[in-house]
Backbone as JSON Lines, residues from 0, in Angstrom:
{"i":0,"aa":"M","n":[0.85,-1.17,0.0],"ca":[0.0,0.0,0.0],"c":[0.9,1.23,0.0]}
{"i":1,"aa":"T","n":[0.64,2.19,-0.83],"ca":[1.47,3.37,-0.89],"c":[1.32,4.21,0.36]}
{"i":2,"aa":"T","n":[2.32,5.05,0.62],"ca":[2.28,5.91,1.79],"c":[1.1,6.86,1.73]}
{"i":3,"aa":"L","n":[0.83,7.46,0.57],"ca":[-0.3,8.38,0.43],"c":[-1.61,7.66,0.7]}
{"i":4,"aa":"R","n":[-1.75,6.48,0.14],"ca":[-2.98,5.72,0.34],"c":[-3.16,5.37,1.82]}
{"i":5,"aa":"T","n":[-2.08,4.98,2.49],"ca":[-2.13,4.67,3.91],"c":[-2.49,5.91,4.72]}
{"i":6,"aa":"R","n":[-1.9,7.05,4.37],"ca":[-2.17,8.29,5.1],"c":[-3.61,8.72,4.94]}
{"i":7,"aa":"V","n":[-4.24,8.4,3.83],"ca":[-5.65,8.73,3.61],"c":[-6.55,7.68,4.24]}
{"i":8,"aa":"A","n":[-6.23,6.41,4.07],"ca":[-7.08,5.33,4.58],"c":[-7.11,5.29,6.1]}
{"i":9,"aa":"A","n":[-5.99,5.53,6.74],"ca":[-5.93,5.43,8.19],"c":[-6.85,6.41,8.89]}
{"i":10,"aa":"P","n":[-6.83,7.72,8.57],"ca":[-7.76,8.63,9.24],"c":[-9.22,8.31,8.94]}
{"i":11,"aa":"I","n":[-9.51,7.87,7.72],"ca":[-10.89,7.52,7.39],"c":[-11.33,6.32,8.21]}
{"i":12,"aa":"A","n":[-10.48,5.31,8.31],"ca":[-10.81,4.13,9.1],"c":[-10.99,4.49,10.57]}
{"i":13,"aa":"L","n":[-10.13,5.36,11.1],"ca":[-10.25,5.77,12.5],"c":[-11.55,6.54,12.72]}
{"i":14,"aa":"A","n":[-11.9,7.43,11.81],"ca":[-13.14,8.18,11.94],"c":[-14.35,7.25,11.92]}
{"i":15,"aa":"L","n":[-14.34,6.27,11.03],"ca":[-15.43,5.3,10.99],"c":[-15.49,4.49,12.28]}
{"i":16,"aa":"A","n":[-14.35,4.11,12.79],"ca":[-14.33,3.34,14.03],"c":[-14.89,4.15,15.19]}
{"i":17,"aa":"V","n":[-14.52,5.41,15.26],"ca":[-15.02,6.28,16.32],"c":[-16.53,6.41,16.22]}
{"i":18,"aa":"A","n":[-17.03,6.52,15.01],"ca":[-18.47,6.72,14.81],"c":[-19.3,5.49,15.13]}
{"i":19,"aa":"I","n":[-18.78,4.28,14.81],"ca":[-19.62,3.1,14.99],"c":[-19.25,2.24,16.18]}
{"i":20,"aa":"A","n":[-18.13,2.51,16.83],"ca":[-17.7,1.67,17.96],"c":[-18.73,1.6,19.08]}
{"i":21,"aa":"P","n":[-19.35,2.73,19.5],"ca":[-20.32,2.61,20.6],"c":[-21.47,1.66,20.29]}
{"i":22,"aa":"A","n":[-21.87,1.57,19.05],"ca":[-22.99,0.69,18.69],"c":[-22.59,-0.78,18.69]}
{"i":23,"aa":"L","n":[-21.3,-1.06,18.62],"ca":[-20.86,-2.43,18.52],"c":[-20.25,-2.99,19.79]}
{"i":24,"aa":"T","n":[-20.27,-2.23,20.87],"ca":[-19.71,-2.74,22.11],"c":[-20.72,-3.62,22.8]}
{"i":25,"aa":"G","n":[-20.24,-4.54,23.59],"ca":[-21.13,-5.45,24.31],"c":[-20.4,-6.72,24.66]}
{"i":26,"aa":"C","n":[-21.15,-7.69,25.11],"ca":[-20.56,-8.95,25.57],"c":[-19.85,-9.72,24.46]}
{"i":27,"aa":"F","n":[-20.3,-9.55,23.23],"ca":[-19.72,-10.32,22.13],"c":[-18.42,-9.75,21.62]}
{"i":28,"aa":"G","n":[-17.94,-8.67,22.17],"ca":[-16.69,-8.07,21.72],"c":[-16.93,-7.05,20.63]}
{"i":29,"aa":"N","n":[-15.86,-6.48,20.16],"ca":[-15.96,-5.44,19.16],"c":[-15.21,-5.87,17.9]}
{"i":30,"aa":"P","n":[-15.91,-6.24,16.82],"ca":[-15.26,-6.71,15.61],"c":[-14.65,-5.6,14.77]}
{"i":31,"aa":"V","n":[-14.88,-4.34,15.14],"ca":[-14.41,-3.22,14.32],"c":[-12.9,-3.22,14.18]}
{"i":32,"aa":"E","n":[-12.18,-3.5,15.28],"ca":[-10.72,-3.48,15.21],"c":[-10.2,-4.42,14.13]}
{"i":33,"aa":"S","n":[-10.68,-5.65,14.09],"ca":[-10.17,-6.6,13.09],"c":[-10.58,-6.2,11.68]}
{"i":34,"aa":"I","n":[-11.75,-5.62,11.51],"ca":[-12.18,-5.16,10.19],"c":[-11.26,-4.05,9.69]}
{"i":35,"aa":"I","n":[-11.0,-3.08,10.56],"ca":[-10.14,-1.95,10.16],"c":[-8.71,-2.41,9.95]}
{"i":36,"aa":"E","n":[-8.21,-3.3,10.83],"ca":[-6.86,-3.83,10.65],"c":[-6.72,-4.52,9.3]}
{"i":37,"aa":"G","n":[-7.75,-5.29,8.92],"ca":[-7.72,-5.95,7.62],"c":[-7.76,-4.97,6.47]}
{"i":38,"aa":"A","n":[-8.51,-3.9,6.6],"ca":[-8.64,-2.91,5.53],"c":[-7.39,-2.06,5.37]}
{"i":39,"aa":"T","n":[-6.73,-1.76,6.49],"ca":[-5.59,-0.86,6.43],"c":[-4.24,-1.54,6.57]}
{"i":40,"aa":"G","n":[-4.25,-2.8,7.03],"ca":[-2.99,-3.5,7.25],"c":[-2.25,-3.0,8.47]}
{"i":41,"aa":"G","n":[-2.91,-2.21,9.32],"ca":[-2.26,-1.64,10.49],"c":[-2.87,-2.11,11.79]}
{"i":42,"aa":"Q","n":[-2.26,-1.71,12.86],"ca":[-2.75,-2.01,14.19],"c":[-3.82,-0.99,14.56]}
{"i":43,"aa":"V","n":[-4.87,-1.43,15.24],"ca":[-5.94,-0.55,15.67],"c":[-6.2,-0.79,17.15]}
{"i":44,"aa":"D","n":[-6.32,0.29,17.9],"ca":[-6.69,0.22,19.3],"c":[-7.88,1.15,19.47]}
{"i":45,"aa":"L","n":[-9.09,0.57,19.58],"ca":[-10.27,1.4,19.76],"c":[-10.38,1.91,21.17]}
{"i":46,"aa":"G","n":[-9.42,1.53,21.98],"ca":[-9.26,2.1,23.29],"c":[-10.45,2.03,24.18]}
{"i":47,"aa":"G","n":[-10.6,3.07,24.89],"ca":[-11.65,3.17,25.88],"c":[-11.54,4.51,26.55]}
{"i":48,"aa":"T","n":[-11.44,4.5,27.86],"ca":[-11.43,5.75,28.61],"c":[-10.06,6.07,29.19]}
{"i":49,"aa":"T","n":[-9.01,5.67,28.49],"ca":[-7.64,6.01,28.86],"c":[-6.89,6.41,27.59]}
{"i":50,"aa":"L","n":[-5.7,6.95,27.78],"ca":[-4.86,7.24,26.62],"c":[-4.52,5.94,25.92]}
{"i":51,"aa":"P","n":[-4.52,5.91,24.59],"ca":[-4.17,4.68,23.88],"c":[-2.7,4.33,24.11]}
{"i":52,"aa":"D","n":[-2.4,3.04,24.01],"ca":[-1.02,2.58,24.15],"c":[-0.12,3.33,23.18]}
{"i":53,"aa":"G","n":[1.02,3.77,23.68],"ca":[2.0,4.45,22.85],"c":[1.78,5.93,22.68]}
{"i":54,"aa":"Y","n":[0.69,6.49,23.23],"ca":[0.44,7.93,23.06],"c":[1.62,8.72,23.61]}
{"i":55,"aa":"P","n":[2.13,9.71,22.85],"ca":[3.33,10.46,23.26],"c":[3.02,11.57,24.26]}
{"i":56,"aa":"E","n":[2.55,11.19,25.44],"ca":[2.08,12.15,26.44],"c":[3.15,13.18,26.84]}
{"i":57,"aa":"A","n":[4.4,12.77,26.91],"ca":[5.47,13.69,27.29],"c":[5.7,14.76,26.21]}
{"i":58,"aa":"E","n":[5.4,14.43,24.96],"ca":[5.63,15.36,23.85],"c":[4.37,16.1,23.42]}
{"i":59,"aa":"V","n":[3.21,15.47,23.61],"ca":[1.92,16.07,23.2],"c":[0.99,15.99,24.41]}
{"i":60,"aa":"P","n":[1.08,17.0,25.3],"ca":[0.29,16.94,26.52],"c":[-1.22,17.04,26.25]}
{"i":61,"aa":"I","n":[-1.98,16.44,27.15],"ca":[-3.45,16.45,27.1],"c":[-3.95,17.23,28.3]}
{"i":62,"aa":"I","n":[-4.95,18.06,28.11],"ca":[-5.53,18.82,29.21],"c":[-6.11,17.87,30.26]}
{"i":63,"aa":"D","n":[-6.03,18.27,31.52],"ca":[-6.6,17.45,32.59],"c":[-8.11,17.37,32.42]}
{"i":64,"aa":"G","n":[-8.65,16.19,32.61],"ca":[-10.08,15.97,32.51],"c":[-10.36,14.5,32.3]}
{"i":65,"aa":"E","n":[-11.63,14.17,32.33],"ca":[-12.05,12.78,32.14],"c":[-11.93,12.4,30.67]}
{"i":66,"aa":"I","n":[-11.18,11.36,30.39],"ca":[-11.06,10.87,29.01],"c":[-12.3,10.05,28.71]}
{"i":67,"aa":"V","n":[-13.04,10.47,27.68],"ca":[-14.24,9.74,27.3],"c":[-13.99,8.79,26.13]}
{"i":68,"aa":"F","n":[-12.87,8.99,25.42],"ca":[-12.47,8.08,24.36],"c":[-10.98,8.22,24.1]}
{"i":69,"aa":"G","n":[-10.33,7.09,23.87],"ca":[-8.94,7.09,23.45],"c":[-8.73,5.94,22.49]}
{"i":70,"aa":"G","n":[-8.13,6.21,21.34],"ca":[-7.9,5.16,20.37],"c":[-6.74,5.52,19.47]}
{"i":71,"aa":"S","n":[-6.27,4.53,18.71],"ca":[-5.18,4.77,17.77],"c":[-5.28,3.79,16.62]}
{"i":72,"aa":"I","n":[-4.58,4.13,15.56],"ca":[-4.46,3.25,14.41],"c":[-3.02,3.36,13.92]}
{"i":73,"aa":"G","n":[-2.45,2.25,13.54],"ca":[-1.06,2.23,13.08],"c":[-0.14,1.7,14.15]}
{"i":74,"aa":"D","n":[1.16,1.68,13.83],"ca":[2.14,1.21,14.79],"c":[3.01,2.37,15.24]}
{"i":75,"aa":"A","n":[4.02,2.08,16.05],"ca":[4.85,3.12,16.63],"c":[5.5,4.02,15.57]}
{"i":76,"aa":"S","n":[5.76,3.51,14.39],"ca":[6.42,4.32,13.37],"c":[5.45,5.22,12.61]}
{"i":77,"aa":"G","n":[4.15,5.02,12.76],"ca":[3.21,5.86,12.03],"c":[1.82,5.86,12.61]}
{"i":78,"aa":"A","n":[1.71,5.9,13.92],"ca":[0.39,5.85,14.56],"c":[-0.32,7.19,14.46]}
{"i":79,"aa":"I","n":[-1.64,7.11,14.43],"ca":[-2.51,8.27,14.54],"c":[-3.32,8.05,15.81]}
{"i":80,"aa":"Y","n":[-3.29,9.04,16.71],"ca":[-3.98,8.92,17.98],"c":[-5.19,9.85,17.99]}
{"i":81,"aa":"N","n":[-6.26,9.41,18.65],"ca":[-7.44,10.23,18.83],"c":[-7.89,10.11,20.27]}
{"i":82,"aa":"V","n":[-8.0,11.25,20.95],"ca":[-8.38,11.28,22.37],"c":[-9.4,12.37,22.57]}
{"i":83,"aa":"T","n":[-10.49,12.03,23.29],"ca":[-11.53,13.0,23.62],"c":[-11.59,13.14,25.13]}
{"i":84,"aa":"V","n":[-11.53,14.4,25.61],"ca":[-11.47,14.71,27.03],"c":[-12.58,15.69,27.37]}
{"i":85,"aa":"K","n":[-13.29,15.46,28.49],"ca":[-14.28,16.43,28.95],"c":[-13.55,17.68,29.45]}
{"i":86,"aa":"V","n":[-14.06,18.85,29.07],"ca":[-13.48,20.12,29.5],"c":[-14.59,21.02,30.04]}
{"i":87,"aa":"S","n":[-14.19,22.14,30.62],"ca":[-15.16,23.02,31.28],"c":[-16.0,23.84,30.3]}
{"i":88,"aa":"G","n":[-15.49,24.09,29.13],"ca":[-16.22,24.9,28.15],"c":[-15.32,25.31,27.01]}
{"i":89,"aa":"E","n":[-15.84,26.17,26.16],"ca":[-15.12,26.62,24.97],"c":[-13.78,27.28,25.32]}
{"i":90,"aa":"S","n":[-13.73,27.96,26.47],"ca":[-12.51,28.66,26.85],"c":[-11.35,27.71,27.16]}
{"i":91,"aa":"A","n":[-11.61,26.41,27.27],"ca":[-10.53,25.44,27.5],"c":[-9.49,25.49,26.39]}
{"i":92,"aa":"I","n":[-9.88,25.96,25.22],"ca":[-8.93,26.04,24.1],"c":[-7.73,26.92,24.46]}
{"i":93,"aa":"D","n":[-7.94,27.94,25.29],"ca":[-6.84,28.82,25.68],"c":[-5.81,28.05,26.52]}
{"i":94,"aa":"D","n":[-6.28,27.21,27.45],"ca":[-5.37,26.4,28.26],"c":[-4.67,25.35,27.41]}
{"i":95,"aa":"I","n":[-5.41,24.76,26.49],"ca":[-4.84,23.73,25.6],"c":[-3.73,24.35,24.74]}
{"i":96,"aa":"K","n":[-4.01,25.51,24.16],"ca":[-3.02,26.19,23.32],"c":[-1.76,26.51,24.14]}
{"i":97,"aa":"A","n":[-1.94,27.06,25.34],"ca":[-0.79,27.4,26.19],"c":[0.01,26.15,26.55]}
{"i":98,"aa":"Q","n":[-0.69,25.06,26.86],"ca":[-0.03,23.82,27.23],"c":[0.79,23.26,26.05]}
{"i":99,"aa":"L","n":[0.19,23.27,24.86],"ca":[0.89,22.74,23.68],"c":[2.06,23.65,23.28]}
{"i":100,"aa":"E","n":[1.86,24.96,23.32],"ca":[2.97,25.86,23.0],"c":[4.09,25.73,24.02]}
{"i":101,"aa":"G","n":[3.74,25.48,25.29],"ca":[4.75,25.24,26.32],"c":[5.56,23.97,26.05]}
{"i":102,"aa":"A","n":[4.96,23.04,25.31],"ca":[5.65,21.8,24.94],"c":[6.39,21.93,23.61]}
{"i":103,"aa":"G","n":[6.4,23.13,23.04],"ca":[7.17,23.36,21.82],"c":[6.37,23.42,20.54]}
{"i":104,"aa":"F","n":[5.05,23.37,20.62],"ca":[4.24,23.44,19.4],"c":[4.18,24.87,18.87]}
{"i":105,"aa":"T","n":[4.18,24.96,17.55],"ca":[3.99,26.23,16.86],"c":[2.57,26.24,16.31]}
{"i":106,"aa":"T","n":[1.85,27.31,16.6],"ca":[0.47,27.41,16.15],"c":[0.44,27.65,14.65]}
{"i":107,"aa":"Q","n":[-0.35,26.85,13.94],"ca":[-0.55,27.03,12.51],"c":[-1.88,27.73,12.24]}
{"i":108,"aa":"V","n":[-2.92,27.27,12.94],"ca":[-4.27,27.82,12.78],"c":[-4.96,27.69,14.13]}
{"i":109,"aa":"G","n":[-5.85,28.59,14.41],"ca":[-6.63,28.47,15.63],"c":[-7.69,29.54,15.66]}
{"i":110,"aa":"G","n":[-8.67,29.33,16.5],"ca":[-9.69,30.34,16.65],"c":[-11.03,29.76,17.03]}
{"i":111,"aa":"D","n":[-11.96,30.66,17.25],"ca":[-13.31,30.27,17.62],"c":[-14.12,29.94,16.39]}
{"i":112,"aa":"T","n":[-15.03,28.99,16.56],"ca":[-15.98,28.65,15.52],"c":[-17.37,28.77,16.13]}
{"i":113,"aa":"T","n":[-18.39,28.55,15.37],"ca":[-19.73,28.57,15.92],"c":[-19.87,27.4,16.88]}
{"i":114,"aa":"G","n":[-20.01,27.72,18.17],"ca":[-20.19,26.67,19.17],"c":[-18.94,25.91,19.54]}
{"i":115,"aa":"G","n":[-17.76,26.48,19.33],"ca":[-16.54,25.78,19.68],"c":[-15.3,26.55,19.31]}
{"i":116,"aa":"A","n":[-14.18,25.84,19.31],"ca":[-12.9,26.45,18.98],"c":[-11.96,25.37,18.45]}
{"i":117,"aa":"T","n":[-10.95,25.79,17.7],"ca":[-9.98,24.85,17.13],"c":[-8.55,25.33,17.36]}
{"i":118,"aa":"Y","n":[-7.65,24.37,17.32],"ca":[-6.22,24.65,17.39],"c":[-5.52,23.63,16.5]}
{"i":119,"aa":"I","n":[-4.63,24.11,15.65],"ca":[-3.76,23.24,14.85],"c":[-2.33,23.7,15.07]}
{"i":120,"aa":"G","n":[-1.47,22.77,15.47],"ca":[-0.08,23.11,15.71],"c":[0.83,21.94,15.38]}
{"i":121,"aa":"N","n":[2.13,22.22,15.4],"ca":[3.08,21.16,15.11],"c":[4.43,21.42,15.76]}
{"i":122,"aa":"T","n":[5.18,20.33,15.91],"ca":[6.59,20.37,16.26],"c":[7.31,19.64,15.13]}
{"i":123,"aa":"D","n":[8.61,19.44,15.28],"ca":[9.32,18.66,14.26],"c":[8.83,17.22,14.22]}
{"i":124,"aa":"A","n":[8.32,16.71,15.36],"ca":[7.93,15.3,15.44],"c":[6.43,15.06,15.33]}
{"i":125,"aa":"W","n":[5.59,16.03,15.73],"ca":[4.15,15.79,15.85],"c":[3.3,16.92,15.29]}
{"i":126,"aa":"G","n":[2.14,16.53,14.78],"ca":[1.11,17.48,14.39],"c":[-0.11,17.2,15.24]}
{"i":127,"aa":"V","n":[-0.83,18.25,15.62],"ca":[-2.01,18.07,16.46],"c":[-3.15,18.98,16.0]}
{"i":128,"aa":"L","n":[-4.34,18.42,15.97],"ca":[-5.56,19.16,15.71],"c":[-6.43,18.97,16.94]}
{"i":129,"aa":"V","n":[-6.86,20.07,17.56],"ca":[-7.74,19.99,18.72],"c":[-9.01,20.76,18.39]}
{"i":130,"aa":"V","n":[-10.15,20.11,18.6],"ca":[-11.45,20.75,18.4],"c":[-12.18,20.71,19.73]}
{"i":131,"aa":"V","n":[-12.56,21.87,20.24],"ca":[-13.36,21.96,21.46],"c":[-14.78,22.27,21.02]}
{"i":132,"aa":"S","n":[-15.71,21.43,21.49],"ca":[-17.11,21.63,21.07],"c":[-18.07,21.15,22.15]}
{"i":133,"aa":"D","n":[-19.31,21.63,22.04],"ca":[-20.37,21.2,22.93],"c":[-20.87,19.86,22.4]}
{"i":134,"aa":"S","n":[-20.78,18.84,23.24],"ca":[-21.14,17.49,22.81],"c":[-22.46,17.03,23.4]}
{"i":135,"aa":"G","n":[-23.36,17.96,23.61],"ca":[-24.68,17.61,24.11],"c":[-24.64,17.01,25.49]}
{"i":136,"aa":"D","n":[-25.08,15.76,25.63],"ca":[-25.14,15.1,26.93],"c":[-23.77,14.94,27.59]}
{"i":137,"aa":"N","n":[-22.7,14.89,26.81],"ca":[-21.35,14.79,27.36],"c":[-20.81,16.13,27.84]}
{"i":138,"aa":"G","n":[-21.51,17.22,27.57],"ca":[-20.99,18.55,27.91],"c":[-19.93,18.95,26.9]}
{"i":139,"aa":"W","n":[-19.03,19.79,27.32],"ca":[-17.96,20.25,26.44],"c":[-16.82,19.24,26.41]}
{"i":140,"aa":"V","n":[-16.29,19.01,25.22],"ca":[-15.17,18.08,25.06],"c":[-14.1,18.7,24.18]}
{"i":141,"aa":"A","n":[-12.87,18.23,24.38],"ca":[-11.75,18.57,23.51],"c":[-11.34,17.28,22.81]}
{"i":142,"aa":"N","n":[-11.35,17.28,21.49],"ca":[-10.94,16.11,20.73],"c":[-9.59,16.38,20.1]}
{"i":143,"aa":"Y","n":[-8.6,15.55,20.45],"ca":[-7.24,15.66,19.94],"c":[-7.02,14.6,18.87]}
{"i":144,"aa":"T","n":[-6.51,15.01,17.71],"ca":[-6.03,14.07,16.7],"c":[-4.54,14.37,16.55]}
{"i":145,"aa":"V","n":[-3.72,13.36,16.82],"ca":[-2.26,13.52,16.86],"c":[-1.64,12.59,15.84]}
{"i":146,"aa":"T","n":[-0.78,13.16,14.99],"ca":[-0.09,12.37,13.96],"c":[1.41,12.68,13.98]}
{"i":147,"aa":"A","n":[2.19,11.67,13.62],"ca":[3.64,11.89,13.48],"c":[3.88,12.68,12.2]}
{"i":148,"aa":"T","n":[4.81,13.62,12.25],"ca":[5.16,14.37,11.05],"c":[6.12,13.53,10.21]}
{"i":149,"aa":"S","n":[6.32,13.94,9.0],"ca":[7.21,13.19,8.11],"c":[8.66,13.23,8.59]}
{"i":150,"aa":"G","n":[8.98,14.18,9.47],"ca":[10.34,14.3,9.98],"c":[10.69,13.3,11.06]}
{"i":151,"aa":"Q","n":[9.72,12.51,11.49],"ca":[9.99,11.58,12.59],"c":[10.55,10.28,12.08]}
């Protein structure tokens, strides 16, 4: 599989897994991981309520809060991580931005949106997209998507 195809397929597979995983949990297990692994040829961790295995916490800090989802796709050389954390509200983006910039991230894009806020930043090793939004019954959440840069 080409690198471009893998880079496109992996985020799509992760997004699909995030969307349908809650419907497939139960006593019989979750077949989504094996389906996605077969489609992408990579490792998948649909996680749960902790940081996924291998998440680079020392390099890409996560705001304090209850983790409502943590998952990853790929292996250590090219994993994509997705983590959702409950936050106090839209203003959490300011703390997230300060925390990431304190860890060496350079802001590429950021700002308020209708009903939320976004942050996109990078270091030589990592790229991060954070979306803070009102998630209805879950309250406000910050969703982090973390990818290794080509320089890693």
